[in-house]
CSV table of C-alpha atoms in Angstrom, one decimal:
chain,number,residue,atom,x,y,z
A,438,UNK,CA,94.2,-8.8,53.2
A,439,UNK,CA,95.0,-11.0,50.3
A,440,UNK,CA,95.4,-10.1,46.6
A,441,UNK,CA,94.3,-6.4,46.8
A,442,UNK,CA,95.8,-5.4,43.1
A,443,UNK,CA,93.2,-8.1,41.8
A,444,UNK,CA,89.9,-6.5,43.7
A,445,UNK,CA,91.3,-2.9,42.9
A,446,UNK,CA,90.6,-4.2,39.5
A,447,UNK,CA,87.4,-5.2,40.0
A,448,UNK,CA,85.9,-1.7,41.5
A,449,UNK,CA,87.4,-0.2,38.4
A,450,UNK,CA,84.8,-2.2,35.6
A,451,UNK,CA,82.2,0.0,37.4
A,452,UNK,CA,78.8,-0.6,35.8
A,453,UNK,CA,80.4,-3.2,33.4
A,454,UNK,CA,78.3,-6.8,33.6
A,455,UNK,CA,80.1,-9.1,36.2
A,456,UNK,CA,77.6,-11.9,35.9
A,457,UNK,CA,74.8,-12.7,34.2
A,458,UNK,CA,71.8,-16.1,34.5
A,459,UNK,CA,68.7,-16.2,32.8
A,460,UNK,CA,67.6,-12.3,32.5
A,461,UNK,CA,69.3,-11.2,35.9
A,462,UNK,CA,72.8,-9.4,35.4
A,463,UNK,CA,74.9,-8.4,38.1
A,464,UNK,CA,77.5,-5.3,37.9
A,465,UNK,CA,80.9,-5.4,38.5
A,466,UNK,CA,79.5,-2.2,41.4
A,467,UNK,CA,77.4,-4.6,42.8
A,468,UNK,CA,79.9,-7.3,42.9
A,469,UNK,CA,82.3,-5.6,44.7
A,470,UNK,CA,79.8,-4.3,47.2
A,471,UNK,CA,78.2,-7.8,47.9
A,472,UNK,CA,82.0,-8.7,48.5
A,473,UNK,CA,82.4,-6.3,50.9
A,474,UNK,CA,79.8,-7.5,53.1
A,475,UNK,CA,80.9,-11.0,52.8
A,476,UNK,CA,84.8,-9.6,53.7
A,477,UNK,CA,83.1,-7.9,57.1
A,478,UNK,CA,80.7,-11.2,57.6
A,479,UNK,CA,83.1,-13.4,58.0
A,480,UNK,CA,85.6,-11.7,59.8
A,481,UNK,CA,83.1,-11.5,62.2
A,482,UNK,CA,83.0,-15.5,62.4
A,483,UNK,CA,86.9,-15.4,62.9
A,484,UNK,CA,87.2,-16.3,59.1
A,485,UNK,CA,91.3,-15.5,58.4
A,486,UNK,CA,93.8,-17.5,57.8
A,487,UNK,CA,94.2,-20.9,59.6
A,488,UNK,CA,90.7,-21.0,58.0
A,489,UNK,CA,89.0,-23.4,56.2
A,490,UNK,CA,85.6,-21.9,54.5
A,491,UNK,CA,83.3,-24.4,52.8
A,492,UNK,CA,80.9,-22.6,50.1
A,493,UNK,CA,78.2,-25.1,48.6
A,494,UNK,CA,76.4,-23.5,45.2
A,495,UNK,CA,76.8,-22.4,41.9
A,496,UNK,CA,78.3,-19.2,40.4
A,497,UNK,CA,76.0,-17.0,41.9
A,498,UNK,CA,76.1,-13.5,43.0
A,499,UNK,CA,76.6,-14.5,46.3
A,500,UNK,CA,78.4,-17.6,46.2
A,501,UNK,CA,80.9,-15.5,43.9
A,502,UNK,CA,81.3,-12.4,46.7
A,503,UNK,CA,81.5,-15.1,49.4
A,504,UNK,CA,84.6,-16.7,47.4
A,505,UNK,CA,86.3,-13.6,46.8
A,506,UNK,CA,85.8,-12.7,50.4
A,507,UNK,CA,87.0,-15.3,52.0
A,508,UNK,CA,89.8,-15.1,49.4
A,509,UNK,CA,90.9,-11.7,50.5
A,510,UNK,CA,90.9,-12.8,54.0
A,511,UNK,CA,93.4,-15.2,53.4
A,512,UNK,CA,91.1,-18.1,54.1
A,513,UNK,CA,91.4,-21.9,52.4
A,514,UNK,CA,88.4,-22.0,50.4
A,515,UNK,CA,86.6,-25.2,49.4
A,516,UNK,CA,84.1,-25.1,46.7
A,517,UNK,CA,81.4,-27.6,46.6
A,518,UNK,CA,78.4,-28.5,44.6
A,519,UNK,CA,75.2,-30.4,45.1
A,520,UNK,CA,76.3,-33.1,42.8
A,521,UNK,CA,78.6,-34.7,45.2
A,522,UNK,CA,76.2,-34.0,48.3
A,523,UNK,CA,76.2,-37.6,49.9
A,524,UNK,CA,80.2,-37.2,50.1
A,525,UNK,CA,80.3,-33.6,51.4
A,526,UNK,CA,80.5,-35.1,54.8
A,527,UNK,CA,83.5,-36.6,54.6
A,528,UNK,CA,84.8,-33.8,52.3
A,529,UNK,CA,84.2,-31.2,55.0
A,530,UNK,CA,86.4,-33.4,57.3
A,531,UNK,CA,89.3,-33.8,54.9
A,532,UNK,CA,89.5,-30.4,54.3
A,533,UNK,CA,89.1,-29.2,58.3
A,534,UNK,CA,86.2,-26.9,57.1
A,535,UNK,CA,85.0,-24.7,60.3
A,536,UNK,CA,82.4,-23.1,59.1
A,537,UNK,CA,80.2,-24.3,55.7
A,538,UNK,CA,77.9,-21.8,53.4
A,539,UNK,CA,75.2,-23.5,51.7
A,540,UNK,CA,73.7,-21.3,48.8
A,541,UNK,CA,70.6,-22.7,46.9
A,542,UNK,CA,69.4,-21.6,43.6
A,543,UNK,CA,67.5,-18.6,44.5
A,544,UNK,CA,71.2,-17.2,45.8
A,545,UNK,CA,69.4,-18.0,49.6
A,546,UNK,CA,72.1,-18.5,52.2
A,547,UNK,CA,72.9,-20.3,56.1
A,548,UNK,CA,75.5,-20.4,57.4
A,549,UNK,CA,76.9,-23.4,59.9
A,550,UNK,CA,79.8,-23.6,62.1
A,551,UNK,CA,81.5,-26.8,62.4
A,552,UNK,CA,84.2,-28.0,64.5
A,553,UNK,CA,87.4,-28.5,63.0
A,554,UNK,CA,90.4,-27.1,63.3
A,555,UNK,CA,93.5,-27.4,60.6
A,556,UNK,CA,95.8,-29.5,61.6
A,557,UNK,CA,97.2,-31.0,58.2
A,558,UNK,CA,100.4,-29.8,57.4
A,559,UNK,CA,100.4,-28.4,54.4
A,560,UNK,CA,97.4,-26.8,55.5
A,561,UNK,CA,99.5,-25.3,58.5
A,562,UNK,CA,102.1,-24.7,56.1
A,563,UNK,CA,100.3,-22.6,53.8
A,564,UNK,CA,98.9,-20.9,57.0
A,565,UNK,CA,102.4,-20.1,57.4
A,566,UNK,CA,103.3,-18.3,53.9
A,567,UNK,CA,100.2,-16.3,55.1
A,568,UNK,CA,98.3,-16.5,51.3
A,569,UNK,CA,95.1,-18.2,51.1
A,570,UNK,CA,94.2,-21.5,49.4
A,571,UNK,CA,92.4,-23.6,47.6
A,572,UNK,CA,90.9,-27.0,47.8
A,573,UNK,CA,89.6,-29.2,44.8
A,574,UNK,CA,88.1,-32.7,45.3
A,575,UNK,CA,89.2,-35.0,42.2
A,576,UNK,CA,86.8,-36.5,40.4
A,577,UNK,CA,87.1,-40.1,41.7
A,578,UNK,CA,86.8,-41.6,38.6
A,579,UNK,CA,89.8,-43.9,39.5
A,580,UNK,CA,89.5,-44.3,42.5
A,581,UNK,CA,88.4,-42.5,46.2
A,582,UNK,CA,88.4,-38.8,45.6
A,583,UNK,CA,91.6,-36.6,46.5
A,584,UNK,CA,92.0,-33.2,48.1
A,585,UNK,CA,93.8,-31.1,46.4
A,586,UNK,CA,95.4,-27.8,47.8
A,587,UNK,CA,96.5,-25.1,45.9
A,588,UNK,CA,98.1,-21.6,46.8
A,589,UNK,CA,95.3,-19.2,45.5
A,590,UNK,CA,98.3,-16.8,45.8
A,591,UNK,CA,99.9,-18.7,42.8
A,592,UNK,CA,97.2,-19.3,40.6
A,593,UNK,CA,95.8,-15.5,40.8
A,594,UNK,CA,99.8,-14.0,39.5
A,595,UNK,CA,98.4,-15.8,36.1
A,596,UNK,CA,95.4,-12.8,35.7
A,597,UNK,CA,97.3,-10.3,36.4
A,598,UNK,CA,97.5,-9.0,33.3
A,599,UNK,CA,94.6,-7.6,31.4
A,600,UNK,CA,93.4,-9.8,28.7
A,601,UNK,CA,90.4,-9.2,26.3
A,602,UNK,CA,87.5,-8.3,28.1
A,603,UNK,CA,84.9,-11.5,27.0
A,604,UNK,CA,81.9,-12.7,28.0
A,605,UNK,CA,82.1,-16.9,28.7
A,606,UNK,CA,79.9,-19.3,29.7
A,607,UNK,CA,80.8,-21.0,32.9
A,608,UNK,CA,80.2,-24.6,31.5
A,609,UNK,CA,82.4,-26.3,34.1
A,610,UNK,CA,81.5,-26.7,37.7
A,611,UNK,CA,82.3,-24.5,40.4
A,612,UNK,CA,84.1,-27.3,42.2
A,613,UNK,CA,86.2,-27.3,39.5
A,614,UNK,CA,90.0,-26.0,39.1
A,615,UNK,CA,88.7,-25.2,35.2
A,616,UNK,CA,85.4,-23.6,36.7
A,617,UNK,CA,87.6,-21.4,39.6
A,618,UNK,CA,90.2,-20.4,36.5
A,619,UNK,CA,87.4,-18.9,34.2
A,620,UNK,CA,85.7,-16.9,37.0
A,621,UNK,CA,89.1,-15.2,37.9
A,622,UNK,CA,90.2,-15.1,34.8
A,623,UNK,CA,87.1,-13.0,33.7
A,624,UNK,CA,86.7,-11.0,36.7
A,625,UNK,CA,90.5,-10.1,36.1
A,626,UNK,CA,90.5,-8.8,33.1
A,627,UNK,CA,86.5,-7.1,33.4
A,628,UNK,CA,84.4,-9.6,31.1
A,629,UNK,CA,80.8,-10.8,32.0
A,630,UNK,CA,80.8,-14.3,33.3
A,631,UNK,CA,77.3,-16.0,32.4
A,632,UNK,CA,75.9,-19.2,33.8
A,633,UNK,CA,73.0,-21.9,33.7
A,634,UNK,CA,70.9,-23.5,35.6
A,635,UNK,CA,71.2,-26.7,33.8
A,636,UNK,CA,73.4,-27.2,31.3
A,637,UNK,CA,71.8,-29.3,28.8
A,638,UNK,CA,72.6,-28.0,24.9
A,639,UNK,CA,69.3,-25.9,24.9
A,640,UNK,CA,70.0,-23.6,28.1
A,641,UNK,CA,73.4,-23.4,26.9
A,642,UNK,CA,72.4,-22.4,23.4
A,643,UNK,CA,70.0,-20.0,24.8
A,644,UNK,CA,72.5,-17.9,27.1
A,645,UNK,CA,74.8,-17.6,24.4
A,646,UNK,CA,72.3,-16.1,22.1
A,647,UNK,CA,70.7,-13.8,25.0
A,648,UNK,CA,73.9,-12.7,26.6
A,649,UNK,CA,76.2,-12.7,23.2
A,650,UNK,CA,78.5,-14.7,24.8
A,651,UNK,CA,82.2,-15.0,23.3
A,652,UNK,CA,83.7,-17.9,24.8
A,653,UNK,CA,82.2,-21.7,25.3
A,654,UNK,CA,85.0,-23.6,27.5
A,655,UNK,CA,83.5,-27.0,27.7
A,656,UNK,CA,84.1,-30.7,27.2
A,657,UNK,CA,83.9,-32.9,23.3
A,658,UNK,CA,81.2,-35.3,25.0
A,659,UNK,CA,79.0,-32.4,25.5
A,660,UNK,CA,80.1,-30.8,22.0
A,661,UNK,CA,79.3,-33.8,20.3
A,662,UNK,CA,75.6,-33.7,22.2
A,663,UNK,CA,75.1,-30.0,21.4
A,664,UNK,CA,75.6,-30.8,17.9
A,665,UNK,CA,73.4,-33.5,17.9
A,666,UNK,CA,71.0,-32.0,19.4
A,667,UNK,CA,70.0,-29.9,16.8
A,668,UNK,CA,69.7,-26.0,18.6
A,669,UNK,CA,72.6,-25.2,16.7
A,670,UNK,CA,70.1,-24.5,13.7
A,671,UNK,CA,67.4,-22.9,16.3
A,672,UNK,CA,69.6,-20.2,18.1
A,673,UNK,CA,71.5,-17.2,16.6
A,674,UNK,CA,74.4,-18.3,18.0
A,675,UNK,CA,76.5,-15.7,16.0
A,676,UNK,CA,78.2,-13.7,19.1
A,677,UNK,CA,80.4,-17.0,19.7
A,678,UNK,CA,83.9,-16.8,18.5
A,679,UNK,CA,85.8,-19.2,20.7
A,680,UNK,CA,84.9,-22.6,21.7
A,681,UNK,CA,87.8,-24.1,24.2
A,682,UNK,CA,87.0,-27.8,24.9
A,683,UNK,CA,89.1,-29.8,27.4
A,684,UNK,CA,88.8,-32.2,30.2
A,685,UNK,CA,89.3,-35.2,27.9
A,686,UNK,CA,90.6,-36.4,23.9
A,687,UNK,CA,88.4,-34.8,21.5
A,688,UNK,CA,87.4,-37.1,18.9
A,689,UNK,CA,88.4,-36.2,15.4
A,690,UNK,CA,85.1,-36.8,13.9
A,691,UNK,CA,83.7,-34.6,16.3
A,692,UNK,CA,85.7,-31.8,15.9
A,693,UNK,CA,85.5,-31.9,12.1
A,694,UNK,CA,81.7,-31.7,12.5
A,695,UNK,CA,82.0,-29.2,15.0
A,696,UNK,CA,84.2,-27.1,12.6
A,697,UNK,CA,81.9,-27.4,9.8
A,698,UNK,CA,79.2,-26.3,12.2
A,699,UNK,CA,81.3,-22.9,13.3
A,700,UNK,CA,83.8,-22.5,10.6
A,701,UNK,CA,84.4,-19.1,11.9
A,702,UNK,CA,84.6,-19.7,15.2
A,703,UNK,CA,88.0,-20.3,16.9
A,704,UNK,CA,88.7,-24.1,18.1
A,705,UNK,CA,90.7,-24.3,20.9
A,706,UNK,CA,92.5,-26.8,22.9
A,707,UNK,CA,92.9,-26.7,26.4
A,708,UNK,CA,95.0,-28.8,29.1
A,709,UNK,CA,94.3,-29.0,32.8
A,710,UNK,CA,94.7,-30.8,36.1
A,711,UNK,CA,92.4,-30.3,39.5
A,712,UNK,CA,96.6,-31.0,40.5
A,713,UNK,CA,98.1,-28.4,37.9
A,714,UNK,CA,95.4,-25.5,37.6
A,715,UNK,CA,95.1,-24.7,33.6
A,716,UNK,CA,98.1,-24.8,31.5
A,717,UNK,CA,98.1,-21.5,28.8
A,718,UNK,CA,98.0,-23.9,25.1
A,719,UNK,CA,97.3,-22.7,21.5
A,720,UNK,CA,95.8,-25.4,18.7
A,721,UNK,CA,97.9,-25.6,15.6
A,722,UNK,CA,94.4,-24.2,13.9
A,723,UNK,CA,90.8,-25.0,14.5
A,724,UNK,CA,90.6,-28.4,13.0
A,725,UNK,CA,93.9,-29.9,14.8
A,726,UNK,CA,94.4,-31.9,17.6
A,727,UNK,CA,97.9,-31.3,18.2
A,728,UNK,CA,98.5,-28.2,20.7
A,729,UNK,CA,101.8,-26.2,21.6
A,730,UNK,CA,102.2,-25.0,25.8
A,731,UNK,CA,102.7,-21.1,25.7
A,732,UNK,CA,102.8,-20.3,29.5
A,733,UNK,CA,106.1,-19.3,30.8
A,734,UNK,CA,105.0,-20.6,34.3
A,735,UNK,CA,105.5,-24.1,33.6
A,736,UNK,CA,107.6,-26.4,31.8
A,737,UNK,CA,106.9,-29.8,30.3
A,738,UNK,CA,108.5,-32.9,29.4
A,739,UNK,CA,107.8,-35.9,27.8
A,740,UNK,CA,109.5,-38.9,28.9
A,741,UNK,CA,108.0,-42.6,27.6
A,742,UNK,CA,105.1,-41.5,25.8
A,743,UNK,CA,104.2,-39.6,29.4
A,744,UNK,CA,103.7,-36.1,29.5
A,745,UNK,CA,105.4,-34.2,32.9
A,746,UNK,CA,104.6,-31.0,34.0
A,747,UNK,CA,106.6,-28.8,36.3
A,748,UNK,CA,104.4,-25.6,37.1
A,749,UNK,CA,103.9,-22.9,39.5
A,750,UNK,CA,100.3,-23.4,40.1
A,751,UNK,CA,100.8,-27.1,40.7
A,752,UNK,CA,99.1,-28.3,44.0
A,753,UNK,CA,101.0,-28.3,47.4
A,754,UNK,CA,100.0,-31.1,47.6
A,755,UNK,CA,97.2,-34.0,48.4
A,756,UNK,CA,95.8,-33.5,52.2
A,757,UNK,CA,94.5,-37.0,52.0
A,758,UNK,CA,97.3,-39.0,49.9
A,759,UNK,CA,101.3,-39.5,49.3
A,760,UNK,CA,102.7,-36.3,47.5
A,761,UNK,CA,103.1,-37.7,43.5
A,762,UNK,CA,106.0,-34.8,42.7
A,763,UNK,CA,109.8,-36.5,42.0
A,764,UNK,CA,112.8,-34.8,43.5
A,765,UNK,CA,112.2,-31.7,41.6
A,766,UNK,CA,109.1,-30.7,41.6
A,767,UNK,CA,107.8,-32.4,37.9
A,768,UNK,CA,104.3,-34.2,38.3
A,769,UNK,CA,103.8,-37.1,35.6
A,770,UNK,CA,100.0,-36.3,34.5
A,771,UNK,CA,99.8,-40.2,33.5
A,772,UNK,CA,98.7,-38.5,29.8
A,773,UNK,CA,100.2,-40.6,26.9
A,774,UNK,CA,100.9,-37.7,23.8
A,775,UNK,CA,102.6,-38.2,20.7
A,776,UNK,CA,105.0,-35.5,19.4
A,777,UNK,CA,105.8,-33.4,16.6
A,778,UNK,CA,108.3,-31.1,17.1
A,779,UNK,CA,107.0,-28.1,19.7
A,780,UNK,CA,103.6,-29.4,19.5
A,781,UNK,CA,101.6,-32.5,21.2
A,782,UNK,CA,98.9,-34.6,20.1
A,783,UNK,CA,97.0,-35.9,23.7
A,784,UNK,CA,96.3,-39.9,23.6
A,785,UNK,CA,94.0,-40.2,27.0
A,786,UNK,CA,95.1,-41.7,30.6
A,787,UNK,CA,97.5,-44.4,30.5
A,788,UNK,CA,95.3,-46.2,33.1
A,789,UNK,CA,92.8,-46.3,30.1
A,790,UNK,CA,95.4,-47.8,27.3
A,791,UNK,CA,94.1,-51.5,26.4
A,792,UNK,CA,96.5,-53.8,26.0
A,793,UNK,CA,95.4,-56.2,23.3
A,794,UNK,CA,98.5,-58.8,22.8
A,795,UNK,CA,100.9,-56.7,23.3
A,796,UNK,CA,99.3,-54.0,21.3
A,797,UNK,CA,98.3,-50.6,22.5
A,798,UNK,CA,94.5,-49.8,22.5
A,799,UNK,CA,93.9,-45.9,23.1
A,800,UNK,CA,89.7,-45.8,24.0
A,801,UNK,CA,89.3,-42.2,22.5
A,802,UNK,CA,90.9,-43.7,18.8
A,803,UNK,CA,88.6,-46.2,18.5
A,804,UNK,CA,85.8,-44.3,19.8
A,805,UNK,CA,86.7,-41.3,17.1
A,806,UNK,CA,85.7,-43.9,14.5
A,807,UNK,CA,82.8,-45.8,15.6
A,808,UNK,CA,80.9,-42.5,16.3
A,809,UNK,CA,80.7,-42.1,12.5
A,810,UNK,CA,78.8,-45.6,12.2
A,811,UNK,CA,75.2,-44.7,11.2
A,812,UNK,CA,72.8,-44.2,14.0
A,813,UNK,CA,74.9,-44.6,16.4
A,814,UNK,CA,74.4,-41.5,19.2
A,815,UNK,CA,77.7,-41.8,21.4
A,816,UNK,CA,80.0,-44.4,22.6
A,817,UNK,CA,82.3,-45.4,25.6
A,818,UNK,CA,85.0,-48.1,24.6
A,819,UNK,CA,87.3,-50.0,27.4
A,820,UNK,CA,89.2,-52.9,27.8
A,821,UNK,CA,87.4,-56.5,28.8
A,822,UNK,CA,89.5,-59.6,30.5
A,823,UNK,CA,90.5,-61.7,27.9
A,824,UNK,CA,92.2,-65.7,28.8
A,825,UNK,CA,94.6,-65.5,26.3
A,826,UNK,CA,95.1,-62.1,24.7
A,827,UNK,CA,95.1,-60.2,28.4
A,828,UNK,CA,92.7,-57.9,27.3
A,829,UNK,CA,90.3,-57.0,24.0
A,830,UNK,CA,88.2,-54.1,23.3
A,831,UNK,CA,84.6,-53.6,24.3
A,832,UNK,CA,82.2,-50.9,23.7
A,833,UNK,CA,78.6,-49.7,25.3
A,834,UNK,CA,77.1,-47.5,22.5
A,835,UNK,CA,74.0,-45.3,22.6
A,836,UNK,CA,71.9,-45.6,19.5
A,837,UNK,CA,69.8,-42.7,17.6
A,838,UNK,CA,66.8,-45.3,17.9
A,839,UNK,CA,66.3,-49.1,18.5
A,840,UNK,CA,68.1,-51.7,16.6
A,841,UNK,CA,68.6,-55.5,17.5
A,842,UNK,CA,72.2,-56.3,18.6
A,843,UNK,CA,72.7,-58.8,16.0
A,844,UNK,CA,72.1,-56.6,13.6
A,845,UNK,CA,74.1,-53.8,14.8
A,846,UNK,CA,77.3,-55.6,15.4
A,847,UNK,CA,77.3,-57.0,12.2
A,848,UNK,CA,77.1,-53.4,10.5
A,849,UNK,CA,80.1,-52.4,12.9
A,850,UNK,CA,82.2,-55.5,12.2
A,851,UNK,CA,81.8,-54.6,8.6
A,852,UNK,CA,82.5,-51.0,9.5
A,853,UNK,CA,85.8,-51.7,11.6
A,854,UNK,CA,87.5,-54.0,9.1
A,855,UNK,CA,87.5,-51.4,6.8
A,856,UNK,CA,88.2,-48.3,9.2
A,857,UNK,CA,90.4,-50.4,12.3
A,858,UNK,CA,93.1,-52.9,12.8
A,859,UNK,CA,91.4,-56.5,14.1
A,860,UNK,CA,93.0,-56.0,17.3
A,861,UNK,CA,91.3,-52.4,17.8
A,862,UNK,CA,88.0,-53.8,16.5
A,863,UNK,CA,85.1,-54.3,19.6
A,864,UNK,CA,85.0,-58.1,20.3
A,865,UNK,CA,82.5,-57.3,23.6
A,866,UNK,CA,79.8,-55.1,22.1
A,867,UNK,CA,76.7,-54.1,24.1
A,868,UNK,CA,74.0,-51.4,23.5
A,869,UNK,CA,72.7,-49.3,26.6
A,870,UNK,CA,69.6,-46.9,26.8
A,871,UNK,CA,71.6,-44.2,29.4
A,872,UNK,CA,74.3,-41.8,29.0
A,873,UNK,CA,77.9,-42.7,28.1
A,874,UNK,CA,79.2,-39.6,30.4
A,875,UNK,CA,79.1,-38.2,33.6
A,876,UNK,CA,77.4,-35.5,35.6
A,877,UNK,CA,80.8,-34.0,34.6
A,878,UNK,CA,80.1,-34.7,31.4
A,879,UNK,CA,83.0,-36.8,30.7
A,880,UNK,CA,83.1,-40.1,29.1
A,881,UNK,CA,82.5,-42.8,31.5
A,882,UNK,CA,84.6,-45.8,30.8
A,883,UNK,CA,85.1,-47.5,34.0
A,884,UNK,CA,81.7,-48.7,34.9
């Protein structure tokens, strides 16, 4: 069995709240009795390693002991969610799942046995190191969705030690590498993890105030919702004293209003990759953007503008693409920074970067200014064909409440001479009644 220091651990919180949703709380007792009948339930499908496990849900009870299980049996697991149901198909294949769990939201279970075998090698080959893995379907967002493999081996040695027992709200997926790291990371050092049904700024607000929840890890296109959606001033939401936002460039305007909002609370940075796991990073202070890497199992470089990464809990590798590693092991994240001394200051994707003439157009600058124009609600800014200058900035904003075009774009073009250069200024300007973000809740750009 696999990892047996870290579910030692976990019988010794005892009683201690392992997870809570809505009024239900589930002990740390319970826990590791649930994942004990999991451990015995799929042994007896011939669940080990060579095995690829499939578990479709949400951080549930059982969805949680099922993981852990099949963790400890040396399986490959492959979390999934219901948000990317019409691709699970193909994500089963690609990941040579044999058998699939489906959990639905009253923790209700089947299970399925399907009929592939691993045959990928770096599946075989983590087969051979006898650990269990990992696999984490990119986003897609540029492009067909990857699958990524990680040794769940690797990324466990980062809980090992204890750290301050906290309660956090599970804000990110459970198909995602930053949704996996804060389950472990809170079952490992005995805090409560707490999760919601749907994760719209009132739920959220509401479990933090019910469950006194420490720790928000979420994403600045939700922050700057939650803030505007006004619960900040109906909930007691007093018990926070960490919000960790990630997954994107936080705009500056934002996080100034989020730190006037929670001047006590502690604003952190954090830096991830589905292909790098979550990188350990500490803020300069609560209302910087510029963050310094503490972990000592990675290293970093910057080389053009590009940040590298070279880290133990880096994929093995893409089952469904060429490996993207150089010679020795550094992965470039395609993540323009800027530098000052031991601390970095993250631009967005270099696939993102306009090129207006020859000048460089970063989408989350821009955006950082036009989402303090009055009534504007939230904006997604990208680059448009242009004859002659290659490209020039557009942007799709979301508006408070109704206003003609004409008469909107004027009050930006006034707005941006006196806040942007001309060539950063939006020359393709339209207004849009949906979302500028993702199920994810990430800023969509590319659509």
């Amino acid at each position: 069995m696999s990892a047996e220091w870290f579910f030692a651990r976990l019988a010794e919180w005892g009683d201690a709240p392992a997870l809570a949703t809505g009024e239900q709380s589930t002990s740390y007792a319970e826990l590791s009795r649930l994942c004990d009948v999991w451990t015995e339930r799929l042994a007896a499908r011939q669940v080990g390693l060579g095995v690829a496990v499939a578990i479709d849900g949400s951080f549930s009870p059982q969805t949680c002991a099922a993981f852990l299980a099949a963790m400890r049996l040396g399986a490959v697991v492959v979390p999934l969610t219901p948000l990317l149901r019409v691709q699970r198909e193909k994500f089963l294949e690609i990941a040579e799942v044999s058998l699939l769990l489906e959990v639905d939201e009253a923790d209700a279970w089947t299970l399925t046995d399907l009929p592939q075998r691993m045959q990928n090698p770096l599946m075989l080959k983590l087969k051979e190191r006898r650990h269990p893995g990992l696999v984490i379907f990119s986003s897609g967002s540029t492009g067909a969705p990857k699958a990524i493999l990680h040794d769940l081996t690797a990324i466990l040695e980062k809980f090992r030690k204890t750290r301050q027992k906290k309660t956090t709200l599970t804000f990110l997926l459970f198909d995602h590498i930053g949704g996996i790291d804060t389950m472990l990371n809170t079952f490992g050092s005995g805090g409560c993890v707490v999760t919601v049904a749907q994760r719209t700024p009132e739920l959220v607000a509401r479990a933090i105030a019910r469950h006194a929840v420490h720790t928000l890890p979420t994403s600045p296109t939700f922050l700057n919702l939650f803030l505007m959606s006004g619960v900040v001033e109906q909930f007691d939401l007093s018990s926070l004293k960490v919000i960790a936002y990630g997954t994107e460039p936080m705009p500056e305007s934002t996080l100034q209003r989020l730190h006037s909002a929670f001047p006590d609370v502690a604003l952190v940075q954090t830096y991830g990759m589905s292909e790098l796991g979550v990188l350990r990073s500490r803020s300069r202070d609560s209302e910087s953007l510029w963050i310094k890497f503490t972990g000592e199992e990675f290293q970093i470089k910057v080389v053009d503008g590009i940040l590298w990464v070279k880290a133990a809990t880096a994929m093995l590798g893409y089952l469904n693409a060429p490996d993207l590693f150089d010679a020795d092991g550094w992965l470039n994240t395609q993540d323009a920074v800027e530098v000052d001394g031991e601390y970095l200051r993250i631009l967005g994707r270099a696939s993102d970067l306009i090129n207006v003439g020859g000048q460089k157009v970063y989408p989350a600058e821009v955006e950082n200014v036009l989402l303090q124009l009055d009534n504007v609600e939230d904006v997604a800014v990208f680059g448009k064909p242009h004859p002659m200058m290659g490209n020039v900035v557009g942007a799709r904003f979301k508006l408070k409440s109704p206003e003609p075009l004409d008469v909107f774009k004027r009050k930006m073009i006034a707005f941006c001479r006196v806040h942007l250069a001309k060539y950063q200024t939006p020359v393709y300007v339209e207004l849009a009644d949906t979302e500028q973000f993702g199920a994810r809740f990430k800023k969509l750009r590319h659509v």
